[in-house]
Coordinates of C-alpha atoms in Angstrom, one line a residue:
Chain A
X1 CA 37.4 136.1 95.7
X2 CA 35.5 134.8 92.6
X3 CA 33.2 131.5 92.4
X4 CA 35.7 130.7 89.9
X5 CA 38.6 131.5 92.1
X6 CA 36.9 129.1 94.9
X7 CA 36.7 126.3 92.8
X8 CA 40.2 126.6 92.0
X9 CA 41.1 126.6 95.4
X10 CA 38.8 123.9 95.9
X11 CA 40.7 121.6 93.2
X12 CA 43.8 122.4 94.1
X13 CA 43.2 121.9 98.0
X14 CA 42.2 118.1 96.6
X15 CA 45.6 117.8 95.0
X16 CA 47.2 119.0 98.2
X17 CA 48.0 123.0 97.5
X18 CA 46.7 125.7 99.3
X19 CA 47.5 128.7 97.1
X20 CA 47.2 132.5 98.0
X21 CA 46.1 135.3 96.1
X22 CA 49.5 135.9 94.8
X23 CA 50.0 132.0 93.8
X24 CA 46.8 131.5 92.6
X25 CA 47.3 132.5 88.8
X26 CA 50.0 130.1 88.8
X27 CA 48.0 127.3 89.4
X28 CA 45.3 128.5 87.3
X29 CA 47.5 128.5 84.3
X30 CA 48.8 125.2 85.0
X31 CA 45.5 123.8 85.3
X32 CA 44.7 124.9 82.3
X33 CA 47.7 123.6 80.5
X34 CA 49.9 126.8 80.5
X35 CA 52.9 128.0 82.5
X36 CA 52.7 131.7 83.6
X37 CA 55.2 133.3 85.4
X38 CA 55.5 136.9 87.8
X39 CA 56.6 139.8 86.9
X40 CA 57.2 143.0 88.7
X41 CA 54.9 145.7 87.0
X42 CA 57.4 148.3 87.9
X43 CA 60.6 147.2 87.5
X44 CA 60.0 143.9 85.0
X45 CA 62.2 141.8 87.8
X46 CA 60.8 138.1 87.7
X47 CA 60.5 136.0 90.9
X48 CA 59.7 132.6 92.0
X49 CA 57.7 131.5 93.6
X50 CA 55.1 134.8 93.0
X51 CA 55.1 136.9 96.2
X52 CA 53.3 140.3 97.1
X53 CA 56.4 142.1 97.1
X54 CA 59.1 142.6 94.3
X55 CA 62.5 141.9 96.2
X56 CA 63.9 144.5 93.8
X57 CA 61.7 147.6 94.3
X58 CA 59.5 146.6 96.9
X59 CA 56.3 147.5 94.6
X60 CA 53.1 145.1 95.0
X61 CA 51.9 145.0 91.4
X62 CA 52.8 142.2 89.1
X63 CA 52.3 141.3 84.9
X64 CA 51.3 137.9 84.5
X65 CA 53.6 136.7 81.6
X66 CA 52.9 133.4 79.5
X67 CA 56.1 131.4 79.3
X68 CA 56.8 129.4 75.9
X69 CA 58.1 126.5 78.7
X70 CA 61.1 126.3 77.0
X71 CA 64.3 126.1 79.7
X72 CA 67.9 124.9 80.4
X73 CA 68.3 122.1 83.2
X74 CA 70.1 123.7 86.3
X75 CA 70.3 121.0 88.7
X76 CA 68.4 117.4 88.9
X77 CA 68.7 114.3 91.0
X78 CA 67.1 111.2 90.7
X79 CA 64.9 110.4 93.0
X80 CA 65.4 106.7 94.1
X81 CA 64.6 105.7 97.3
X82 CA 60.7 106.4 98.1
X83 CA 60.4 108.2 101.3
X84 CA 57.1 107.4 101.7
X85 CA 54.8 104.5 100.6
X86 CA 52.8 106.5 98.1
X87 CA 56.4 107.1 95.9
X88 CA 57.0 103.5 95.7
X89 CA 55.4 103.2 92.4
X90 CA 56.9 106.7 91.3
X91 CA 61.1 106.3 91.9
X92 CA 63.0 106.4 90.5
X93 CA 62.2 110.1 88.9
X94 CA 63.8 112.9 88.4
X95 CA 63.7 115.8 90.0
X96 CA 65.0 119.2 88.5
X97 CA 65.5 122.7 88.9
X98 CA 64.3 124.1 85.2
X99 CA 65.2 128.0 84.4
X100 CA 63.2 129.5 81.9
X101 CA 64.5 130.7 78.8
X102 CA 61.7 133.8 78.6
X103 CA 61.2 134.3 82.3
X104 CA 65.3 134.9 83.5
X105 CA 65.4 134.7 87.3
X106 CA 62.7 132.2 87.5
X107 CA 63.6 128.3 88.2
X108 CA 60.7 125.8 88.4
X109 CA 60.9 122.9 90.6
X110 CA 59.6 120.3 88.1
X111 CA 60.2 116.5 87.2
X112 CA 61.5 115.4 84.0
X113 CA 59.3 112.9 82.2
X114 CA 60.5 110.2 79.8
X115 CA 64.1 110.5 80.2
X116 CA 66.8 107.6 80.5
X117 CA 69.3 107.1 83.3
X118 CA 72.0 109.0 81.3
X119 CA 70.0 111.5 79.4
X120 CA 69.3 113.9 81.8
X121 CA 72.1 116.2 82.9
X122 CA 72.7 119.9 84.1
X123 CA 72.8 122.1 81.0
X124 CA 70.0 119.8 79.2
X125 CA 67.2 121.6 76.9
X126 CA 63.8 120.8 78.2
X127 CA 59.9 122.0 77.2
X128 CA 56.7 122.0 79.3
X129 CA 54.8 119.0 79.1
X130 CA 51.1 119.0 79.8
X131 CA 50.0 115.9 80.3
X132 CA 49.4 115.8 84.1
X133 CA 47.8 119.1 83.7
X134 CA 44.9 118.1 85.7
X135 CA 46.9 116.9 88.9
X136 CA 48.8 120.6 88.7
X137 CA 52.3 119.0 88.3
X138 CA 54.8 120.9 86.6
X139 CA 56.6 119.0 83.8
X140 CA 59.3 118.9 81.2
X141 CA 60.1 116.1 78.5
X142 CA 63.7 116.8 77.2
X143 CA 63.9 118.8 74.2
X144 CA 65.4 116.6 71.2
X145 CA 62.0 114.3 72.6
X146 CA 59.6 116.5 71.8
X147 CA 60.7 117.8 69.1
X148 CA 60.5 114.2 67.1
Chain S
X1 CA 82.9 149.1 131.8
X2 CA 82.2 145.8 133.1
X3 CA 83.6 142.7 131.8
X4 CA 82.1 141.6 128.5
X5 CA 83.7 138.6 128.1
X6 CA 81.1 135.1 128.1
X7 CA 81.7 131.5 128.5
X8 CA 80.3 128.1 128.8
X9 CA 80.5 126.7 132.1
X10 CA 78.6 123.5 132.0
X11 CA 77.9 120.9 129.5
X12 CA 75.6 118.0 129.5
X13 CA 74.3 115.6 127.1
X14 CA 72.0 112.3 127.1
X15 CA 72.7 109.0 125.6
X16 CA 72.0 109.5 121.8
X17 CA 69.1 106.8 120.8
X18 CA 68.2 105.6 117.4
X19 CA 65.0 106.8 116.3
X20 CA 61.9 105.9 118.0
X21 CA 64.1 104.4 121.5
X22 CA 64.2 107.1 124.1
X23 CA 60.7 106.3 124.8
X24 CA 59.2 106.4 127.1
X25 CA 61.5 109.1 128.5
X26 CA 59.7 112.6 127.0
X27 CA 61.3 115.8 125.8
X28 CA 61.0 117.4 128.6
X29 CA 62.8 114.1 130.6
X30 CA 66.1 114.7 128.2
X31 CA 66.3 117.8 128.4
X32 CA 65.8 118.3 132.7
X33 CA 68.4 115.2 132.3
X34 CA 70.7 117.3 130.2
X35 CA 70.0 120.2 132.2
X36 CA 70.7 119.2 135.3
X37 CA 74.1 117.0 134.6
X38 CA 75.9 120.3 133.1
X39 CA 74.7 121.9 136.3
X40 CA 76.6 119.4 138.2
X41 CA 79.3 119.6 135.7
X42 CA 79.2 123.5 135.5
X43 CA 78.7 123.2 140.1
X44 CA 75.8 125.8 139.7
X45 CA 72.8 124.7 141.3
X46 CA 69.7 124.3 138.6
X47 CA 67.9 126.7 141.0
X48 CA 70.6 129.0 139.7
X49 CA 69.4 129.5 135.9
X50 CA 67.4 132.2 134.9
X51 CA 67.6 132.3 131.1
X52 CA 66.7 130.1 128.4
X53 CA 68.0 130.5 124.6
X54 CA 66.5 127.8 121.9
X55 CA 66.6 127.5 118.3
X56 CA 63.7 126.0 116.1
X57 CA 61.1 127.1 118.9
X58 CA 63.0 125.3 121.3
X59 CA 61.6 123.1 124.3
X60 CA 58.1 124.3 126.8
X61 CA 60.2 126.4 129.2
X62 CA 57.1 126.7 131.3
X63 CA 57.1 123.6 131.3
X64 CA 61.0 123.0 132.4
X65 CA 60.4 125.8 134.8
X66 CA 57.5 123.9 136.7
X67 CA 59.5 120.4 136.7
X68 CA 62.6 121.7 137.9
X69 CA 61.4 124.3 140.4
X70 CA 63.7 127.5 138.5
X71 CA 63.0 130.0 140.5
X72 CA 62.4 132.9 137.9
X73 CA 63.0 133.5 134.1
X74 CA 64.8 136.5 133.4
X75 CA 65.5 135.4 129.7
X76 CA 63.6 133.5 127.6
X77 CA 64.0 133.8 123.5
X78 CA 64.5 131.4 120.1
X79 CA 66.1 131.5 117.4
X80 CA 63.6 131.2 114.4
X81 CA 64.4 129.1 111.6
X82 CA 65.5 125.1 112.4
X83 CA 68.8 123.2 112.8
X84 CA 70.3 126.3 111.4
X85 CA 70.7 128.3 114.7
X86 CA 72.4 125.6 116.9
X87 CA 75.7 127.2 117.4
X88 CA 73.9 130.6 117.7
X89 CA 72.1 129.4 120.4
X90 CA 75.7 130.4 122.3
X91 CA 75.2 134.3 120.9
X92 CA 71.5 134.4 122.1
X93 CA 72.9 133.6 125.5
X94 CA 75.9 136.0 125.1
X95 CA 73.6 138.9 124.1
X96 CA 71.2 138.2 127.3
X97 CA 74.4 138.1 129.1
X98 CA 76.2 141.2 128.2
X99 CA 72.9 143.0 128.0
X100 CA 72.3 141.9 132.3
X101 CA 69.2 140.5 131.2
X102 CA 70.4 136.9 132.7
X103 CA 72.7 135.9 134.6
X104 CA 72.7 131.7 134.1
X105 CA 71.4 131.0 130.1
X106 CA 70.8 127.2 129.3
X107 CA 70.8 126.3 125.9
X108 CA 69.1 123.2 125.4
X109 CA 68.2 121.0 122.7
X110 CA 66.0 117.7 123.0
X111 CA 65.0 115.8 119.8
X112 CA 62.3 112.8 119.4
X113 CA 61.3 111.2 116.2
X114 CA 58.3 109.3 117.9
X115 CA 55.9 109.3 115.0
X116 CA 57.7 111.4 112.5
X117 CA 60.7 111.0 110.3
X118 CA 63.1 113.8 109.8
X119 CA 64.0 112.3 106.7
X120 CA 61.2 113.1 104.6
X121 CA 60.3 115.8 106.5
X122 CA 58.5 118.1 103.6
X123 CA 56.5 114.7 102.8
X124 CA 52.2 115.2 103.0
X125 CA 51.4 111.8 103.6
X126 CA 50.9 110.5 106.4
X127 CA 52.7 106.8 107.2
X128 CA 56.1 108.2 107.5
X129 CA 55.4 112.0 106.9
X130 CA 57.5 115.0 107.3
X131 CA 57.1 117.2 110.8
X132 CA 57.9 120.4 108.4
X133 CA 55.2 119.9 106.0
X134 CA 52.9 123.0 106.3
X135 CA 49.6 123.1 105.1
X136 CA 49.4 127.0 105.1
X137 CA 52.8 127.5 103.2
X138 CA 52.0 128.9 100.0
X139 CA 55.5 128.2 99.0
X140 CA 56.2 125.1 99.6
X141 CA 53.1 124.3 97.2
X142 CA 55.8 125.0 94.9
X143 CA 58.2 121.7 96.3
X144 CA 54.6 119.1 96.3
X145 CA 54.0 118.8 92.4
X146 CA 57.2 117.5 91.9
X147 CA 57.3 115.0 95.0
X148 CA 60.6 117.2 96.2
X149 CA 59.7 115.9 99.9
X150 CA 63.0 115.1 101.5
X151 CA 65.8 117.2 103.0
X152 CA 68.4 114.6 100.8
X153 CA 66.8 115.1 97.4
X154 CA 66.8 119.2 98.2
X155 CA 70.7 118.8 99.1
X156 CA 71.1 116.5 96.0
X157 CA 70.2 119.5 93.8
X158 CA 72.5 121.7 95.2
X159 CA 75.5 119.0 95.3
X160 CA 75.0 118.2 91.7
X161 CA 75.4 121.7 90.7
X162 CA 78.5 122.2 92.8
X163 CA 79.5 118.7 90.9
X164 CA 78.6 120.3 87.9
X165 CA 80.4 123.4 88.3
X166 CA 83.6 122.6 90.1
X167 CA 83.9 119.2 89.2
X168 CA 83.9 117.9 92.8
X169 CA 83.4 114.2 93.1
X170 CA 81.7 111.3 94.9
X171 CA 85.3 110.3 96.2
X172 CA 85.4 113.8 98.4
X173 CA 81.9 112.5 99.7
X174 CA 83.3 109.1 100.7
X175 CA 86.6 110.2 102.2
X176 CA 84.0 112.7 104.9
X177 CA 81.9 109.6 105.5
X178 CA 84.8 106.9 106.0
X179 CA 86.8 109.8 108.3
X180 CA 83.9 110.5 110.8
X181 CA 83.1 106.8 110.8
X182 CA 86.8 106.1 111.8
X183 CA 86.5 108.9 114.4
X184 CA 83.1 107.6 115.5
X185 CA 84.6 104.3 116.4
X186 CA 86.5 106.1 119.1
X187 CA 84.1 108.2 120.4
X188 CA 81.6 105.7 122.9
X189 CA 78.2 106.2 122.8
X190 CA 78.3 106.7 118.7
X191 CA 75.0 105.2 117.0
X192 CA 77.1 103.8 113.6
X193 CA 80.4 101.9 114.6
X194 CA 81.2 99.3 112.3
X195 CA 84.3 99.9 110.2
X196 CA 83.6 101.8 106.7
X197 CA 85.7 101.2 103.7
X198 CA 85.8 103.0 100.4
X199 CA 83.9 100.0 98.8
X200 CA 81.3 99.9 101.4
X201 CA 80.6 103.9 100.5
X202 CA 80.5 103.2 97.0
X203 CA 78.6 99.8 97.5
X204 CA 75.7 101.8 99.6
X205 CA 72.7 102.4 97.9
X206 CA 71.9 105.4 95.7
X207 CA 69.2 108.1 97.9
X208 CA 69.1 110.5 95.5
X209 CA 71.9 111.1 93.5
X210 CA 74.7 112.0 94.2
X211 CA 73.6 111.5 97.6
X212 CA 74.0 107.8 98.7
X213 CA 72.5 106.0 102.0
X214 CA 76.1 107.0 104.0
X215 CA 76.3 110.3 102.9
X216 CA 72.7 111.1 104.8
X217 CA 73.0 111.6 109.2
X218 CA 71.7 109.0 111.4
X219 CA 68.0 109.3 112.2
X220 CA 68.4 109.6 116.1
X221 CA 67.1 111.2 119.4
X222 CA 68.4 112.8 122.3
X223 CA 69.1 115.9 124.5
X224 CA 72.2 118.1 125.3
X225 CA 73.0 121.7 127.1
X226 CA 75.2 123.9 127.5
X227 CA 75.8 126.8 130.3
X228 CA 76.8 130.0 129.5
X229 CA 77.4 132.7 131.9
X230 CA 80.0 135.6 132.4
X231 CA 83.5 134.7 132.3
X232 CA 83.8 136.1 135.2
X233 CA 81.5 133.6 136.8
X234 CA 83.0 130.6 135.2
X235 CA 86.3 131.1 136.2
X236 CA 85.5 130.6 139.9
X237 CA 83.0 127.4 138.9
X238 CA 85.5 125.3 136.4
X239 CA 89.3 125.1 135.8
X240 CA 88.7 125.5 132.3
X241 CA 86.1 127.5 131.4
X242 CA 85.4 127.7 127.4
X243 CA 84.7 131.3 126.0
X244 CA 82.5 132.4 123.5
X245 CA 85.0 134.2 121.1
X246 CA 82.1 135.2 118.3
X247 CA 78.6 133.4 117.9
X248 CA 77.1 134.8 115.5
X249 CA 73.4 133.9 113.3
X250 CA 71.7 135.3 110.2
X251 CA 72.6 134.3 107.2
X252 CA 72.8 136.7 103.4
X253 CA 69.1 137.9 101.9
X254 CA 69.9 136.2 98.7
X255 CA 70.0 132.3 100.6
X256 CA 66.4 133.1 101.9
X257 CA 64.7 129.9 102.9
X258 CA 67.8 127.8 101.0
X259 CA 67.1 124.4 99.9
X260 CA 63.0 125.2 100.3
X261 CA 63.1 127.9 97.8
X262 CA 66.0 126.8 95.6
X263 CA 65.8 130.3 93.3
X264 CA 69.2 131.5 95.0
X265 CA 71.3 133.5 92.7
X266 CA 74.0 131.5 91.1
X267 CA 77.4 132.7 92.8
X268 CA 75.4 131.7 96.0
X269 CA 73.2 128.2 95.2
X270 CA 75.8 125.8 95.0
X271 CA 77.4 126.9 98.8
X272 CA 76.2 126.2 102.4
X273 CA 74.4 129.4 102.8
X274 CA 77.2 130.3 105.4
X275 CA 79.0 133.1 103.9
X276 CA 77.9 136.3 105.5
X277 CA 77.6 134.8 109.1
X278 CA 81.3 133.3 108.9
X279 CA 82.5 136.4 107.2
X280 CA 80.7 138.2 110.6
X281 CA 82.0 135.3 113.4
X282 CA 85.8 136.1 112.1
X283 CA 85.8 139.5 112.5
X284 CA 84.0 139.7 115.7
X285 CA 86.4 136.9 117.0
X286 CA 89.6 138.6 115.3
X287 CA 90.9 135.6 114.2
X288 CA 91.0 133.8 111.0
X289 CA 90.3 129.7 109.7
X290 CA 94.2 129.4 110.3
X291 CA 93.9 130.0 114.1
X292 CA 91.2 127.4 113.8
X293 CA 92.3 124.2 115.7
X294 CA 89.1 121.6 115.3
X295 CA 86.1 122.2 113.3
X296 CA 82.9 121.1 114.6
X297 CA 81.0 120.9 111.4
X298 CA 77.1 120.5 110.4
X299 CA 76.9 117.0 108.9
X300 CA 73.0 116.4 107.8
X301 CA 74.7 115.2 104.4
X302 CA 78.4 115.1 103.7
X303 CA 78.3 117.0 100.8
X304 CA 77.8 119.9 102.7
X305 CA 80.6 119.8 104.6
X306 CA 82.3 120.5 101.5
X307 CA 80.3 123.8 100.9
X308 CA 81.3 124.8 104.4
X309 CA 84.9 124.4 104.3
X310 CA 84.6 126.6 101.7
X311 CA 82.4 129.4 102.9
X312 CA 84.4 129.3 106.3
X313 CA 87.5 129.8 104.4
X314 CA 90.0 126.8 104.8
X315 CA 89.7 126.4 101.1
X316 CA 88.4 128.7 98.4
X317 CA 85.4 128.2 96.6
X318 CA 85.3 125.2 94.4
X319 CA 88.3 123.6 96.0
X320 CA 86.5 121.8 98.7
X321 CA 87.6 118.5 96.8
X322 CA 91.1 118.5 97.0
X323 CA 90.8 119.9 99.8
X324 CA 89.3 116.9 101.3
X325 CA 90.8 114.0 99.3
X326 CA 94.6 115.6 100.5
X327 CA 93.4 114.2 104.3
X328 CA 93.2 117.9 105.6
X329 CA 89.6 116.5 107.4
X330 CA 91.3 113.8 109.0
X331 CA 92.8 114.2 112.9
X332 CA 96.2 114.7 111.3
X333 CA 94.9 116.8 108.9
X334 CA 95.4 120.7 108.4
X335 CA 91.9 121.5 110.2
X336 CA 90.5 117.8 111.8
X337 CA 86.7 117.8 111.6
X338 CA 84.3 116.4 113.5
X339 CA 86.3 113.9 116.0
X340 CA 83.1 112.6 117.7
X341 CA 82.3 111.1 114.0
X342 CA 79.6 113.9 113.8
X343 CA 76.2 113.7 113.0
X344 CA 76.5 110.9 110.3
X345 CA 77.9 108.2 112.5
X346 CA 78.1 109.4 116.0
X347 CA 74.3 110.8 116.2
X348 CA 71.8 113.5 115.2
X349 CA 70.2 116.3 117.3
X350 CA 70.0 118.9 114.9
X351 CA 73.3 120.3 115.6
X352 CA 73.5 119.7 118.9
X353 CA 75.7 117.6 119.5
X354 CA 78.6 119.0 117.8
X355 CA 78.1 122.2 119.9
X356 CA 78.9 119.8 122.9
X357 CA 81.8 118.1 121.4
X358 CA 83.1 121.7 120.4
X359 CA 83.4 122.7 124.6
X360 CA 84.8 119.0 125.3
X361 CA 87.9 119.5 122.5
X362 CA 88.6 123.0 123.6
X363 CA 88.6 122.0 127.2
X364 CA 90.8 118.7 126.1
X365 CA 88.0 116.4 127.4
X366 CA 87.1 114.8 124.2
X367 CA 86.8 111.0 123.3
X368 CA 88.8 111.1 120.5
X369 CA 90.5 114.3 121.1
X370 CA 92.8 116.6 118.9
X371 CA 95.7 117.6 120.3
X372 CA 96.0 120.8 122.2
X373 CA 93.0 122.1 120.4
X374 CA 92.3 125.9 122.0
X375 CA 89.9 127.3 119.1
X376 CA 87.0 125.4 117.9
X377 CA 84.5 126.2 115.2
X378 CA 80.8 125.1 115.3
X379 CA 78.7 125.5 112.8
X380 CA 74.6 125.4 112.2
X381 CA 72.7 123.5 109.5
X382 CA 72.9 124.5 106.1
X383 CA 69.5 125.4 106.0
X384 CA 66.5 128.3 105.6
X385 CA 68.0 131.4 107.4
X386 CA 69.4 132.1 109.9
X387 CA 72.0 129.9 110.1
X388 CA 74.8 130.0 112.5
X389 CA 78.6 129.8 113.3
X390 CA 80.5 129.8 116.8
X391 CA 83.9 130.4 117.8
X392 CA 85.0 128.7 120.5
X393 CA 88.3 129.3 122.7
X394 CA 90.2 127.7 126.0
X395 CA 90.7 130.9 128.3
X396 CA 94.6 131.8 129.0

């Protein structure tokens, strides 16, 4: 791999993630404050989470395609009890299932950021959020938020 | 052609200890003490056994081979996956069976949580951490950004959506948790036994919603086994032998790894996973979920017996609610479920023990037992494939 690639790896192992060659631009992206999702290069099929293999044609190559990170809600929960001491300061949170509008096929695992008790619910419109770029967490604000 | 026919002839089972009390009894002490009290209930000696069949990796079988002097293993072979390949565990057997490669197959399960916690079992820190958290997973780097680090949070998501899309309620959720707890109390040896209202469900504290403190299994320890052997054997060891009608494992390509991925299509996310394999267990049994007299079914977290009534067909798909809320679940119900109160009140060994209870209700020999129950299902955990389902029947 490259130096670049390495120090990556290196960040991301701090943070707890141990990509692979065919995660890596994933975490690259997010790092660097953009979501990026696979594509098959033969057949266009999405998948999460990026693989060497297409499930759909079995072919190895894949696009790399930037996502707007503009989604629909799928599922959530929120998160309340902290199963381990270092969530104590984090619950409640949300946890959600996010589907991409420009990336069909693909559902993030993500939390949802700045939302009240009854404002999150399946269907909801949500955006990227950047913010914890640096720790490589994935994150949405609800729509009608960020649009103010 | 010689008799193809299998059964279980022997069952044993340790005392089921909250987390962290069998000590300092080891795995390998349940399981030789499971092991050896179905050989006494089965009458084979334990020099007898020549086959082993696990699921999740299973117990050191050179290890139980060198403590209990087995003469020779014929058979030795897991399941992969986790708790979703208990009640295969009986089909691994059958196959080592039919195929002559054994001739006495112990299934055993044992189950500590010394040190670790099932519960947030994909955690990465330490204090309290999670036994399944892989370092060299690159796909569960996709569950870690969002602290997604418990089994309960990863059922929430797939409970809401059922929620969402069928409009099934909390009140189905409570009516499985105050029914095993009611059956529990008249099963000895259960873990939770005081009485559980309505109120005290809905009083409970929120886990991760919709998925409240008594909707989640007890955290618990424990071994059990069970004997399986030619019919044809059993009949001269035990009055009632138990046969395995179908045991089947696997699971459809599209549930993959299940609640660790969580990209399933849509027509399959919001179900148990089970669909193909009880699809498969039916038609190798030739019977259907009317013939079905008790269901032993996998309780991690309540809602999920919902999902499986529905993928094994005593409801349709989406009707799990009513279903449950008209008292079918109950022992006067259409199909009872779990009599032993199951894993979230009588006790947890990844499946396990409701494999056991299913040969003590088809032999008649159950605590709290359904009346002239002949068939029994049991079924795996919802979980990353394979997953399992087991038909169970008294021999005519």
């Amino acid at each position: 791999m490259k130096t670049a690639d390495m120090e990556t790896m290196e960040k991301l192992a701090r943070l707890g993630l141990y990509p692979t060659k065919d995660t890596l631009p994933f975490w690259d992206a997010l790092l660097a404050g953009s979501l990026v999702t696979c594509r098959c290069a033969a057949c266009g099929r999405f998948r999460q989470p990026p693989s060497g293999f297409c499930p759909g044609c079995r072919h190895t190559e894949v696009v790399w395609q930037r996502s707007d990170g503009v989604g629909t809600v799928y599922s959530f929960t929120w998160a309340r009890h902290a199963f381990t001491p270092g969530l104590r300061d984090r619950v409640p949170y949300v946890i959600a299932l996010v589907e991409l509008d420009d990336a069909p096929g693909v559902r993030l695992i993500a939390n949802i950021l700045d939302a009240g008790e009854d404002q999150v619910r399946v269907g909801a419109r949500v955006v990227a959020d950047h913010r914890n770029a640096a720790e490589a967490r994935i994150d949405f604000v609800l729509r009608g938020e960020a649009d103010d | 052609m010689t008799d193809q026919r299998v059964a279980i002839a022997g069952v044993g089972q340790t005392t089921i200890w909250p987390r962290g009390q069998s000590a300092p009894l080891t795995e390998i002490d349940l399981t030789c003490q499971a092991l050896t009290s179905a050989c006494a209930d089965a009458g084979i000696p334990v020099t007898d056994v020549d086959g082993f069949a696990f699921y999740r990796g299973g117990v050191d079988a050179g290890l139980l081979a060198q403590t209990l002097g087995i003469k020779e293993i014929t058979f030795c072979a897991s399941l992969s996956g986790a708790g979703g390949g208990s009640a295969g565990t009986l089909g691994l057997a059958a196959a080592a069976i039919r195929s002559g490669m054994a001739t006495v197959v112990a299934c055993p399960m044992a189950f500590q949580q010394i040190g670790t916690r099932f519960g947030a079992a994909y955690a990465r820190d330490g204090v309290g951490g999670g036994p399944l958290y892989n370092h060299a997973a690159p796909e569960d780097d996709f569950l870690r950004p969002a602290d997604l680090v418990a089994p309960a949070q990863m059922f929430a998501l797939i409970t809401q959506r059922h929620m969402h899309k069928y409009g099934t309620t909390r009140e189905a959720f409570a009516e499985v948790a105050t029914t095993f707890r009611d059956n529990a109390r008249k099963t000895p040896g259960s873990l939770m036994t005081k009485p559980m209202t309505r109120d005290d469900y809905f009083n409970a504290r929120m886990i991760s919603d919709p998925i409240c403190l008594y909707d989640c299994c007890v955290e618990s320890e424990g071994a059990g086994v069970v004997l399986v052997t030619s019919l044809e054997r059993a009949r001269d060891l035990r009055p009632t032998p138990v046969e395995v009608l179908a045991s089947v494992h696997g699971g459809e390509g599209d549930w993959g790894q299940g609640i660790m991925w969580l990209n399933m299509p849509d027509e399959i996310f919001s179900s148990s996973g089970h669909r193909g394999v009880a699809r498969r267990m039916y038609e190798r049994a030739g019977i259907t979920p009317a013939d079905v007299d008790v269901a032993m079914i996998y309780d991690h977290f309540s809602p999920m017996v919902l999902l499986q009534l529905e993928d094994y067909g005593f409801c349709g798909v989406g009707e799990s609610n009513d279903f449950v809320l008209d008292g079918n679940i109950r022992m006067d119900g259409a199909i009872p479920v779990n009599p032993n109160g199951g894993q979230l009140s009588n006790g947890y060994l990844i499946g396990f023990s409701l494999v056991t209870e299913a040969v003590r209700q088809v032999r008649g020999e159950g605590a709290n037992q359904v009346p002239g129950a002949e068939v029994a299902l049991v079924t795996g955990g919802p979980a990353a494939l394979p997953v399992s389902g087991s038909l169970l029947g008294a021999v005519r």
